[in-house]
Coordinates of C-alpha atoms in Angstrom, one line a residue:
X225 CA 34.0 122.6 151.8
X226 CA 34.3 121.6 148.2
X227 CA 33.2 118.2 147.1
X228 CA 34.2 117.2 143.5
X229 CA 32.5 114.5 141.5
X230 CA 34.6 112.8 138.8
X231 CA 32.4 109.9 137.6
X232 CA 28.8 108.9 137.2
X233 CA 29.1 105.3 136.1
X234 CA 31.6 102.5 135.3
X235 CA 33.1 103.6 132.0
X236 CA 32.9 107.4 132.5
X237 CA 35.7 109.7 131.3
X238 CA 38.9 108.4 132.7
X239 CA 40.5 111.9 132.6
X240 CA 37.9 113.5 134.9
X241 CA 39.7 112.8 138.2
X242 CA 42.9 114.5 137.0
X243 CA 41.0 117.5 135.8
X244 CA 39.1 117.8 139.1
X245 CA 42.2 117.6 141.2
X246 CA 44.3 119.9 139.1
X247 CA 41.6 122.4 138.2
X248 CA 41.4 124.1 141.5
X249 CA 41.1 123.5 145.3
X250 CA 38.9 120.7 146.4
X251 CA 38.5 118.9 149.7
X252 CA 36.8 115.6 148.6
X253 CA 36.9 113.7 145.4
X254 CA 33.9 111.3 145.0
X255 CA 32.8 108.9 142.3
X256 CA 30.0 106.5 141.6
X257 CA 30.5 103.3 139.6
X258 CA 27.6 101.0 140.4
X259 CA 24.3 100.1 138.8
X260 CA 22.1 97.1 139.2
X261 CA 23.5 95.3 136.1
X262 CA 27.1 96.3 137.2
X263 CA 26.7 94.3 140.4
X264 CA 25.8 91.2 138.5
X265 CA 28.8 91.6 136.2
X266 CA 31.1 92.1 139.2
X267 CA 29.6 89.0 141.0
X268 CA 30.3 86.9 138.0
X269 CA 33.9 88.1 137.9
X270 CA 34.4 87.3 141.6
X271 CA 33.0 83.8 141.2
X272 CA 35.7 83.2 138.5
X273 CA 38.5 85.0 140.4
X274 CA 38.3 85.7 144.1
X275 CA 40.6 88.7 143.7
X276 CA 38.1 90.4 141.2
X277 CA 34.7 91.9 141.6
X278 CA 35.5 95.6 141.9
X279 CA 35.5 98.5 139.4
X280 CA 39.0 98.4 137.8
X281 CA 38.5 101.8 136.3
X282 CA 39.0 103.2 139.8
X283 CA 42.7 102.2 139.7
X284 CA 43.2 103.9 136.3
X285 CA 42.0 107.1 137.8
X286 CA 43.9 106.7 141.0
X287 CA 47.2 106.2 139.1
X288 CA 46.7 109.7 137.8
X289 CA 45.7 111.5 141.1
X290 CA 46.5 109.4 144.2
X291 CA 49.9 111.0 145.1
X292 CA 48.5 114.5 144.5
X293 CA 45.4 113.8 146.6
X294 CA 47.5 112.5 149.5
X295 CA 49.9 115.4 149.3
X296 CA 47.1 118.0 149.1
X297 CA 44.9 116.4 151.7
X298 CA 42.1 115.5 149.3
X299 CA 39.9 112.7 150.7
X300 CA 38.7 110.1 148.2
X301 CA 35.3 108.4 148.5
X302 CA 33.9 105.8 146.1
X303 CA 31.7 102.7 145.8
X304 CA 34.3 101.2 143.5
X305 CA 34.6 98.2 145.8
X306 CA 31.6 96.6 144.1
X307 CA 31.1 93.1 145.5
X308 CA 34.7 92.8 146.7
X309 CA 35.9 96.0 148.6
X310 CA 38.7 94.2 150.4
X311 CA 40.2 93.1 147.1
X312 CA 39.9 96.7 145.8
X313 CA 41.7 97.9 148.9
X314 CA 44.5 95.4 148.3
X315 CA 44.9 96.5 144.7
X316 CA 44.9 100.2 145.8
X317 CA 47.5 99.6 148.4
X318 CA 49.7 97.8 145.9
X319 CA 49.3 100.8 143.5
X320 CA 50.2 103.2 146.3
X321 CA 53.4 101.2 147.0
X322 CA 54.3 101.4 143.3
X323 CA 53.7 105.2 143.3
X324 CA 55.7 105.7 146.4
X325 CA 52.9 107.0 148.6
X326 CA 51.9 103.9 150.6
X327 CA 53.0 105.4 153.9
X328 CA 50.5 108.3 153.5
X329 CA 47.5 106.1 152.6
X330 CA 44.9 105.0 155.1
X331 CA 42.0 103.1 153.5
X332 CA 38.6 102.7 155.1
X333 CA 36.3 99.8 153.8
X334 CA 32.6 99.6 154.2
X335 CA 31.2 96.1 154.4
X336 CA 27.9 94.5 154.9
X337 CA 25.9 95.4 151.8
X338 CA 26.6 92.0 150.0
X339 CA 24.0 89.5 151.4
X340 CA 24.5 87.0 148.5
X341 CA 26.0 84.4 150.8
X342 CA 23.2 84.9 153.4
X343 CA 20.2 84.6 151.2
X344 CA 19.1 81.2 152.3
X345 CA 19.3 82.1 156.0
X346 CA 17.5 85.3 155.4
X347 CA 14.7 83.5 153.5
X348 CA 14.3 80.9 156.2
X349 CA 14.4 83.6 158.9
X350 CA 11.3 85.3 157.6
X351 CA 12.7 87.8 155.1
X352 CA 10.8 87.0 151.8
X353 CA 12.6 89.6 149.8
X354 CA 9.5 89.9 147.8
X355 CA 9.6 91.8 144.5
X356 CA 8.5 95.4 145.2
X357 CA 6.3 95.7 142.2
X358 CA 4.8 92.2 141.8
X359 CA 4.9 90.8 145.3
X360 CA 6.5 87.5 144.2
X361 CA 8.8 85.9 146.8
X362 CA 12.5 85.6 145.9
X363 CA 12.2 81.9 146.4
X364 CA 10.6 81.7 143.0
X365 CA 14.0 82.6 141.3
X366 CA 16.4 81.7 144.1
X367 CA 18.3 79.1 142.1
X368 CA 19.1 81.8 139.4
X369 CA 20.3 84.6 141.6
X370 CA 23.6 86.1 140.7
X371 CA 24.0 88.9 143.3
X372 CA 22.1 90.6 146.2
X373 CA 23.2 93.9 147.7
X374 CA 21.6 96.2 150.2
X375 CA 21.6 100.0 149.4
X376 CA 23.5 101.4 152.4
X377 CA 23.4 105.0 153.3
X378 CA 26.1 107.6 154.3
X379 CA 26.4 106.6 158.0
X380 CA 29.1 103.9 157.4
X381 CA 31.1 106.1 155.1
X382 CA 31.0 108.9 157.6
X383 CA 32.2 106.4 160.3
X384 CA 35.2 105.5 158.1
X385 CA 36.1 109.2 157.8
X386 CA 35.8 109.6 161.6
X387 CA 38.2 106.8 162.0
X388 CA 40.8 108.7 160.0
X389 CA 40.5 107.2 156.5
X390 CA 41.7 109.3 153.6
X391 CA 40.3 106.9 151.0
X392 CA 37.0 105.2 151.7
X393 CA 36.0 102.2 149.5
X394 CA 32.4 100.9 149.7
X395 CA 30.3 98.4 147.9
X396 CA 26.6 99.2 147.2
X397 CA 26.1 102.4 149.0
X398 CA 23.7 104.7 147.3
X399 CA 24.8 107.2 144.7
X400 CA 24.0 110.1 147.0
X401 CA 25.9 108.6 150.1
X402 CA 29.3 109.4 148.8
X403 CA 28.4 113.1 148.8
X404 CA 26.3 113.2 152.0
X405 CA 28.9 111.4 154.1
X406 CA 31.6 114.1 154.1
X407 CA 28.9 116.7 155.0
X408 CA 28.0 114.6 158.0
X409 CA 31.6 114.3 159.0
X410 CA 32.8 117.8 158.4
X411 CA 29.7 119.7 159.8
X412 CA 28.9 117.2 162.6
X413 CA 25.3 116.8 161.4
X414 CA 23.2 114.4 163.6
X415 CA 21.7 111.4 162.0
X416 CA 18.2 112.6 162.8
X417 CA 18.6 116.2 161.5
X418 CA 16.4 115.4 158.6
X419 CA 16.5 118.7 156.8
X420 CA 20.3 118.8 156.7
X421 CA 20.5 115.1 155.7
X422 CA 18.0 115.8 152.9
X423 CA 20.2 118.7 151.7
X424 CA 23.1 116.2 151.4
X425 CA 21.0 113.7 149.5
X426 CA 19.9 116.5 147.1
X427 CA 23.5 117.6 146.6
X428 CA 24.4 114.0 145.9
X429 CA 21.6 113.5 143.4
X430 CA 22.6 116.6 141.5
X431 CA 26.2 115.5 141.0
X432 CA 26.0 111.7 141.0
X433 CA 25.7 111.5 137.2
X434 CA 28.7 113.7 136.6
X435 CA 28.3 116.1 133.7
X436 CA 24.5 115.7 133.4
X437 CA 24.2 118.7 135.7
X438 CA 27.0 120.7 134.0
X439 CA 25.6 120.9 130.4
X440 CA 25.6 117.3 129.3
X441 CA 22.3 115.7 128.0
X442 CA 20.8 119.2 128.2
X443 CA 17.6 120.2 126.2
X444 CA 19.1 123.6 125.3
X445 CA 22.3 122.1 124.1
X446 CA 22.9 125.0 121.8
X447 CA 23.6 127.2 124.8
X448 CA 26.7 125.1 125.8
X449 CA 29.7 126.8 124.3
X450 CA 31.9 123.7 124.2
X451 CA 32.0 120.1 125.5
X452 CA 35.8 120.0 125.2
X453 CA 37.5 119.2 128.6
X454 CA 34.0 118.9 130.1
X455 CA 33.7 120.4 133.6
X456 CA 32.6 117.9 136.1
X457 CA 30.5 119.3 139.1
X458 CA 31.6 120.7 142.3
X459 CA 29.5 121.2 145.4
X460 CA 30.5 124.2 147.6
X461 CA 28.8 122.9 150.8
X462 CA 28.0 124.9 154.0
X463 CA 27.1 123.7 157.5
X464 CA 23.6 125.1 157.4
X465 CA 22.6 122.7 154.6
X466 CA 22.8 125.3 151.7
X467 CA 25.2 124.7 148.9
X468 CA 26.2 125.9 145.5
X469 CA 26.8 123.8 142.4
X470 CA 29.6 124.9 140.1
X471 CA 32.6 123.7 138.0
X472 CA 36.2 124.6 137.6
X473 CA 36.9 127.8 135.5
X474 CA 38.0 127.2 131.9
X475 CA 36.3 123.9 131.5
X476 CA 33.6 122.9 129.0
X477 CA 29.9 122.8 129.9
X478 CA 27.4 125.0 131.6
X479 CA 25.9 125.3 135.1
X480 CA 22.5 127.0 135.2
X481 CA 19.2 126.7 137.0
X482 CA 17.9 124.8 134.0
X483 CA 20.9 122.3 133.9
X484 CA 20.6 121.6 137.6
X485 CA 16.7 121.4 137.4
X486 CA 16.9 118.8 134.6
X487 CA 19.2 116.6 136.7
X488 CA 17.0 116.9 139.8
X489 CA 14.2 115.4 137.7
X490 CA 16.4 112.6 136.3
X491 CA 15.2 109.2 137.4
X492 CA 12.8 110.8 139.9
X493 CA 9.5 109.3 140.9
X494 CA 7.5 111.0 143.6
X495 CA 8.9 114.3 144.9
X496 CA 9.3 112.6 148.3
X497 CA 12.6 111.0 147.4
X498 CA 13.4 108.0 149.5
X499 CA 17.1 107.4 150.6
X500 CA 18.4 105.1 153.3
X501 CA 19.4 108.2 155.3
X502 CA 16.1 110.1 155.1
X503 CA 13.3 111.2 152.8
X504 CA 14.2 114.3 150.8
X505 CA 11.4 116.6 149.6
X506 CA 12.3 117.6 146.1
X507 CA 9.3 119.9 146.1
X508 CA 11.0 122.1 148.7
X509 CA 14.2 122.9 146.7
X510 CA 14.9 126.5 145.8
X511 CA 17.4 127.3 143.0
X512 CA 19.1 130.6 142.3
X513 CA 21.6 131.6 139.6
X514 CA 24.4 133.1 141.8
X515 CA 26.7 133.9 138.9
X516 CA 28.2 132.4 135.7
X517 CA 28.3 128.6 136.1
X518 CA 27.1 128.8 139.7
X519 CA 23.7 127.8 141.1
X520 CA 22.7 128.2 144.7
X521 CA 20.5 125.5 146.4
X522 CA 18.5 126.1 149.5
X523 CA 15.2 125.5 151.4
X524 CA 15.5 121.7 151.4
X525 CA 13.2 119.9 153.8
X526 CA 13.5 116.3 154.9
X527 CA 11.8 113.5 156.9
X528 CA 12.7 110.3 158.8
X529 CA 14.6 107.5 157.2
X530 CA 12.4 104.6 155.9
X531 CA 11.8 101.6 158.1
X532 CA 13.4 99.2 155.7
X533 CA 16.3 99.2 153.3
X534 CA 16.1 98.5 149.6
X535 CA 17.9 95.4 148.1
X536 CA 19.1 95.0 144.5
X537 CA 19.0 91.4 143.5
X538 CA 20.1 90.2 140.0
X539 CA 19.2 86.8 138.5
X540 CA 19.5 85.0 135.1
X541 CA 16.5 85.0 132.7
X542 CA 17.5 83.2 129.5
X543 CA 19.4 84.6 126.6
X544 CA 19.0 87.3 123.9
X545 CA 20.7 88.3 120.7
X546 CA 20.6 91.2 118.2
X547 CA 21.1 91.2 114.4
X548 CA 21.6 94.3 112.3
X549 CA 21.6 95.0 108.6
X550 CA 21.9 98.3 106.7
X551 CA 19.5 99.1 103.8
X552 CA 19.9 102.2 101.7
X553 CA 18.7 103.8 98.5
X554 CA 15.2 104.4 97.2
X555 CA 12.3 102.9 99.2
X556 CA 14.8 102.0 102.0
X557 CA 12.0 101.6 104.6
X558 CA 9.8 99.5 102.3
X559 CA 12.8 97.2 101.5
X560 CA 13.7 96.9 105.1
X561 CA 10.2 95.7 106.0
X562 CA 10.4 93.0 103.3
X563 CA 13.8 91.9 104.6
X564 CA 12.5 91.6 108.1
X565 CA 9.5 89.6 107.0
X566 CA 11.8 87.2 105.1
X567 CA 14.3 86.9 107.9
X568 CA 11.7 85.9 110.5
X569 CA 10.2 83.3 108.2
X570 CA 13.7 81.8 107.6
X571 CA 14.4 81.8 111.4
X572 CA 11.3 79.8 112.2
X573 CA 8.8 82.5 112.8
X574 CA 8.4 85.0 115.7
X575 CA 6.2 82.7 117.6
X576 CA 9.1 80.2 118.0
X577 CA 10.7 82.5 120.6
X578 CA 9.7 83.9 123.9
X579 CA 10.1 87.5 122.7
X580 CA 11.1 89.2 119.5
X581 CA 11.5 92.8 118.4
X582 CA 11.9 94.4 115.0
X583 CA 13.0 98.1 114.7
X584 CA 14.0 100.4 111.9
X585 CA 16.8 102.6 113.2
X586 CA 16.4 106.1 111.7
X587 CA 12.6 105.7 111.5
X588 CA 11.0 104.1 114.6
X589 CA 13.8 102.4 116.6
X590 CA 13.1 104.5 119.7
X591 CA 9.9 106.3 118.7
X592 CA 7.8 106.8 115.6
X593 CA 9.2 109.3 113.1
X594 CA 8.6 113.0 114.0
X595 CA 8.9 114.1 110.4
X596 CA 7.0 111.6 108.3
X597 CA 9.7 111.9 105.6
X598 CA 11.1 108.8 103.8
X599 CA 14.6 108.0 105.2
X600 CA 17.5 107.6 102.7
X601 CA 18.8 104.7 104.7
X602 CA 17.6 102.4 107.5
X603 CA 19.4 100.1 109.9
X604 CA 17.2 97.1 110.4
X605 CA 17.5 95.6 114.0
X606 CA 15.9 92.3 114.9
X607 CA 16.2 91.0 118.4
X608 CA 15.2 87.8 120.2
X609 CA 15.0 86.5 123.7
X610 CA 14.5 82.9 124.8
X611 CA 15.4 80.4 127.5
X612 CA 17.0 78.1 124.8
X613 CA 20.5 79.3 123.9
X614 CA 20.8 76.7 121.2
X615 CA 17.6 77.8 119.5
X616 CA 18.9 81.4 119.2
X617 CA 22.4 80.4 118.0
X618 CA 21.0 77.6 115.7
X619 CA 17.9 79.1 114.2
X620 CA 18.0 82.9 114.7
X621 CA 21.7 83.7 114.2
X622 CA 22.5 81.8 111.0
X623 CA 19.7 83.6 109.0
X624 CA 21.0 87.2 109.3
X625 CA 23.9 87.5 106.9
X626 CA 22.3 85.4 104.1
X627 CA 19.7 88.1 103.7
X628 CA 22.4 90.3 102.2
X629 CA 22.6 88.1 99.0
X630 CA 19.1 86.8 99.0
X631 CA 16.8 89.8 99.4
X632 CA 16.8 93.5 98.3
X633 CA 19.4 95.7 96.6
X634 CA 21.4 98.2 98.6
X635 CA 21.8 96.0 101.7
X636 CA 24.9 95.1 103.7
X637 CA 25.9 93.8 107.1
X638 CA 27.9 95.6 109.7
X639 CA 31.6 94.9 109.6
X640 CA 32.1 94.6 113.3
X641 CA 29.1 92.3 113.9
X642 CA 28.5 89.5 111.4
X643 CA 26.6 86.5 112.8
X644 CA 24.8 87.3 116.1
X645 CA 25.5 85.2 119.2
X646 CA 23.3 84.6 122.3
X647 CA 24.3 86.3 125.5
X648 CA 22.9 85.8 129.0
X649 CA 20.2 88.0 130.2
X650 CA 20.4 89.4 133.8
X651 CA 17.2 90.7 135.4
X652 CA 16.7 93.1 138.3
X653 CA 14.7 92.2 141.3
X654 CA 14.0 95.1 143.8
X655 CA 13.1 94.1 147.4
X656 CA 13.0 95.4 150.9
X657 CA 14.9 94.0 154.0
X658 CA 14.6 94.8 157.7
X659 CA 17.4 97.1 158.9
X660 CA 18.3 94.8 161.8
X661 CA 19.1 91.9 159.4
X662 CA 21.9 93.8 157.9
X663 CA 25.3 93.9 159.7
X664 CA 27.3 96.9 158.5
X665 CA 31.0 96.9 159.4
X666 CA 33.7 99.6 158.8
X667 CA 37.3 98.6 158.7
X668 CA 40.1 101.2 158.9
X669 CA 43.6 99.7 159.3
X670 CA 43.4 97.4 162.3
X671 CA 40.3 99.0 163.7
X672 CA 36.9 97.4 162.9
X673 CA 33.6 99.0 163.9
X674 CA 30.1 97.5 163.7
X675 CA 27.3 99.9 163.3
X676 CA 24.2 99.6 165.4
X677 CA 21.0 99.3 163.2
X678 CA 19.0 102.5 163.2
X679 CA 15.6 102.1 164.8
X680 CA 12.6 103.3 162.8
X681 CA 12.2 107.0 163.4
X682 CA 8.5 107.3 162.8
X683 CA 6.4 108.8 160.1
X684 CA 7.4 111.7 158.0
X685 CA 5.9 115.0 159.3
X686 CA 3.3 116.6 157.1
X687 CA 4.8 118.7 154.4
X688 CA 2.9 121.0 152.0
X689 CA 4.9 122.2 149.0
X690 CA 4.7 125.9 148.1
X691 CA 1.8 126.6 145.7
X692 CA 2.7 127.0 142.1
X693 CA 2.1 130.1 140.1
X694 CA -1.6 130.9 139.6
X695 CA -3.3 129.2 136.6
X696 CA -3.3 131.6 133.7
X697 CA -5.5 131.4 130.6
X698 CA -4.0 133.9 128.2
X699 CA -6.5 135.2 125.6
X700 CA -5.9 135.8 122.0
X701 CA -4.6 133.8 119.1
X702 CA -3.1 130.3 119.5
X703 CA -0.4 128.6 117.5
X704 CA 0.6 125.0 117.0
X705 CA 4.2 124.6 118.2
X706 CA 6.4 121.8 119.4
X707 CA 6.3 121.4 123.2
X708 CA 10.0 122.3 123.3
X709 CA 9.1 126.0 122.7
X710 CA 7.4 125.9 126.1
X711 CA 9.4 123.4 128.1
X712 CA 12.6 121.5 128.7
X713 CA 12.8 117.9 129.8
X714 CA 15.0 115.0 131.0
X715 CA 14.2 111.3 131.1
X716 CA 15.6 108.2 132.6
X717 CA 14.9 104.7 133.8
X718 CA 13.4 103.1 136.9
X719 CA 13.4 99.4 136.1
X720 CA 10.7 98.8 133.5
X721 CA 9.4 102.4 134.0
X722 CA 10.7 105.5 132.4
X723 CA 10.4 108.9 134.0
X724 CA 10.1 112.1 132.0
X725 CA 10.5 115.3 133.9
X726 CA 9.2 118.4 132.2
X727 CA 10.3 122.0 133.1
X728 CA 8.2 125.0 132.1
X729 CA 10.3 127.9 130.7
X730 CA 8.3 130.5 132.7
X731 CA 5.7 130.6 135.6
X732 CA 3.0 131.4 133.1
X733 CA 3.9 128.4 131.0
X734 CA 3.8 126.2 134.1
X735 CA 0.3 127.3 134.9
X736 CA -0.6 126.3 131.3
X737 CA 1.0 122.9 131.3
X738 CA -0.6 122.0 134.7
X739 CA -3.9 122.2 132.9
X740 CA -3.0 120.9 129.4
X741 CA 0.0 118.4 129.8
X742 CA -2.0 115.6 131.4
X743 CA -1.1 112.0 132.1
X744 CA -3.6 111.1 129.3
X745 CA -1.8 113.3 126.8
X746 CA 1.5 111.6 127.7
X747 CA 0.0 108.2 127.5
X748 CA -1.4 108.9 124.0
X749 CA 2.0 110.3 122.9
X750 CA 3.7 107.1 123.9
X751 CA 1.0 104.8 122.5
X752 CA 2.5 101.4 121.7
X753 CA 5.5 102.2 123.9
X754 CA 4.1 102.6 127.3
X755 CA 2.0 99.5 128.2
X756 CA 1.2 100.5 131.7
X757 CA -0.3 103.5 133.4
X758 CA 1.2 107.0 133.4
X759 CA 1.5 108.8 136.8
X760 CA 1.9 112.6 137.1
X761 CA 3.6 114.4 140.0
X762 CA 3.6 118.2 140.4
X763 CA 6.9 119.9 141.5
X764 CA 5.8 123.6 141.5
X765 CA 9.0 124.9 143.1
X766 CA 10.9 123.8 140.0
X767 CA 8.0 124.7 137.6
X768 CA 8.0 121.0 136.8
X769 CA 5.8 118.0 136.2
X770 CA 7.2 114.5 136.5
X771 CA 5.6 111.6 134.6
X772 CA 6.2 108.0 135.4
X773 CA 5.6 105.7 132.3
X774 CA 5.1 102.2 133.7
X775 CA 5.9 99.2 131.6
X776 CA 7.6 101.2 128.9
X777 CA 11.1 99.8 128.6
X778 CA 10.6 96.3 127.4
X779 CA 11.4 94.9 130.9
X780 CA 14.2 97.3 131.5
X781 CA 18.0 96.7 131.8
X782 CA 19.5 93.7 130.0
X783 CA 16.1 92.1 129.6
X784 CA 14.9 94.6 127.1
X785 CA 15.1 94.1 123.3
X786 CA 14.5 97.8 122.6
X787 CA 17.1 100.1 121.1
X788 CA 16.6 102.5 124.0
X789 CA 16.2 100.3 127.1
X790 CA 16.8 103.2 129.5
X791 CA 14.4 105.8 128.3
X792 CA 17.2 108.3 127.4
X793 CA 15.3 109.5 124.3
X794 CA 11.8 109.7 125.8
X795 CA 12.1 113.4 126.9
X796 CA 13.1 114.6 123.5
X797 CA 10.3 112.7 121.8
X798 CA 7.7 114.3 124.2
X799 CA 9.2 117.7 123.5
X800 CA 8.7 117.1 119.7
X801 CA 4.9 116.8 120.3
X802 CA 2.8 119.5 118.7
X803 CA 0.6 121.5 121.0
X804 CA -1.9 124.3 120.5
X805 CA -0.6 127.0 122.7
X806 CA -1.5 130.7 123.2
X807 CA 0.9 133.0 121.3
X808 CA 1.2 135.1 124.5
X809 CA 3.2 132.3 126.1
X810 CA 5.7 132.2 123.2

């Protein structure tokens, strides 16, 4: 069975679906559109228009491939329904009528993740929906909540397939659920076969971000021959839980043990990866290069599903704005610093606002300079956040452009920006909810099924990961080199925390980094950026270490004033660190 991914986020390549359907035989076409901030945006759209609230990009892709998929028997699964899956279904059926294939279309809809309208009843009924990190009850921000969605698993999607749907539309099912569900359906996996369910979760995690496992965002980018007509991932799944990751022939990109390993570490915390369907042990995964652009995945172990489900709540938290100026010529950095100082004085001082941030793009906007050389030009970015929209628009915004005529030479504003304007800030609130408080329904045509809440399955059985390679202390000369000579890495965001997964280039190097690449080393490297603790997890089967950098993204998401609010650059900055390594390892 071939499962093809054609999208990792709302706004991904609109031509990917067509390439996947026409590039070779596939059985399922899956796509993921949703993120925490996306849910808030969709909820706002639905409040203005009851027929909105879903990912409209889905219809753009369906216009290209829907008739072909229905003709070839390719089943489509997506969480494009957002906060309004029924409206998405209506729009898809209208499109199918226009394309002349309505009679072949049978849409399944997964409902029940959206608990926004039930919040007050849930709070009164004993569900505090407390913040998972701080413990604060949701009641503290209830009047500012924009959306609330439960992360559902694959069971409901699999039920829709069992009822005969050839297109399944869901709201906030997990990124991995759209890949796991067809495996449950096709192979008849039981919902307590933890190892097989874990294999489906791992497969979903590998392909959920599209080309990030086929050569995109890859440390060894120079090994990728071309990014033209980028190949999106395919999973060749088997009933025993093993599978292979590949892409269509003749497409851009690269599929290797390292591209897949990097994606496995993306946005990972503990190797015990928690999903609504099970706990997947990422420290049990075995990877093997089976051939060009084809990686085999096996050995995956799993454990019982968690007792509660995760809830993603979004709420308003004031306003923010960004102003940018370009400064060039001799002493560009020094001039930019003077402009910033003058600007903040004119805007009333930094203490006037709840939060401010000044960054010099090209020098320290994401991290301190790795070269120490003077830049020839600098983009100055000044950002502000406050509860008072009028203060931002009346004090901060008008003072940006006047600096062009009133400060240093060689300065200009950006043609597409001009005067900044305040925009609303949306914050993310993670919480947990009892499974029996969530009613999940599946609608396929005239048939509606209500899923019974799954009872807690007990604690995860003890699992001991395979030991890593023995610690080696090579003798002889040492040399100072960038960490990239020894490792690859991938980073991502988990709320206000960033994860940096580091992959050793050999077993000997893994033994060395286990001893030398400590949480303390990483904390010092990100001094001034990471305000919280750094946790380290060992993943010996992948020759990897995973670091969680807490309080390192300025609040995360749309709350942050940082240039890189999602930690995308953190891995590369860590790899640029100079380390004293034995020459034998090089």
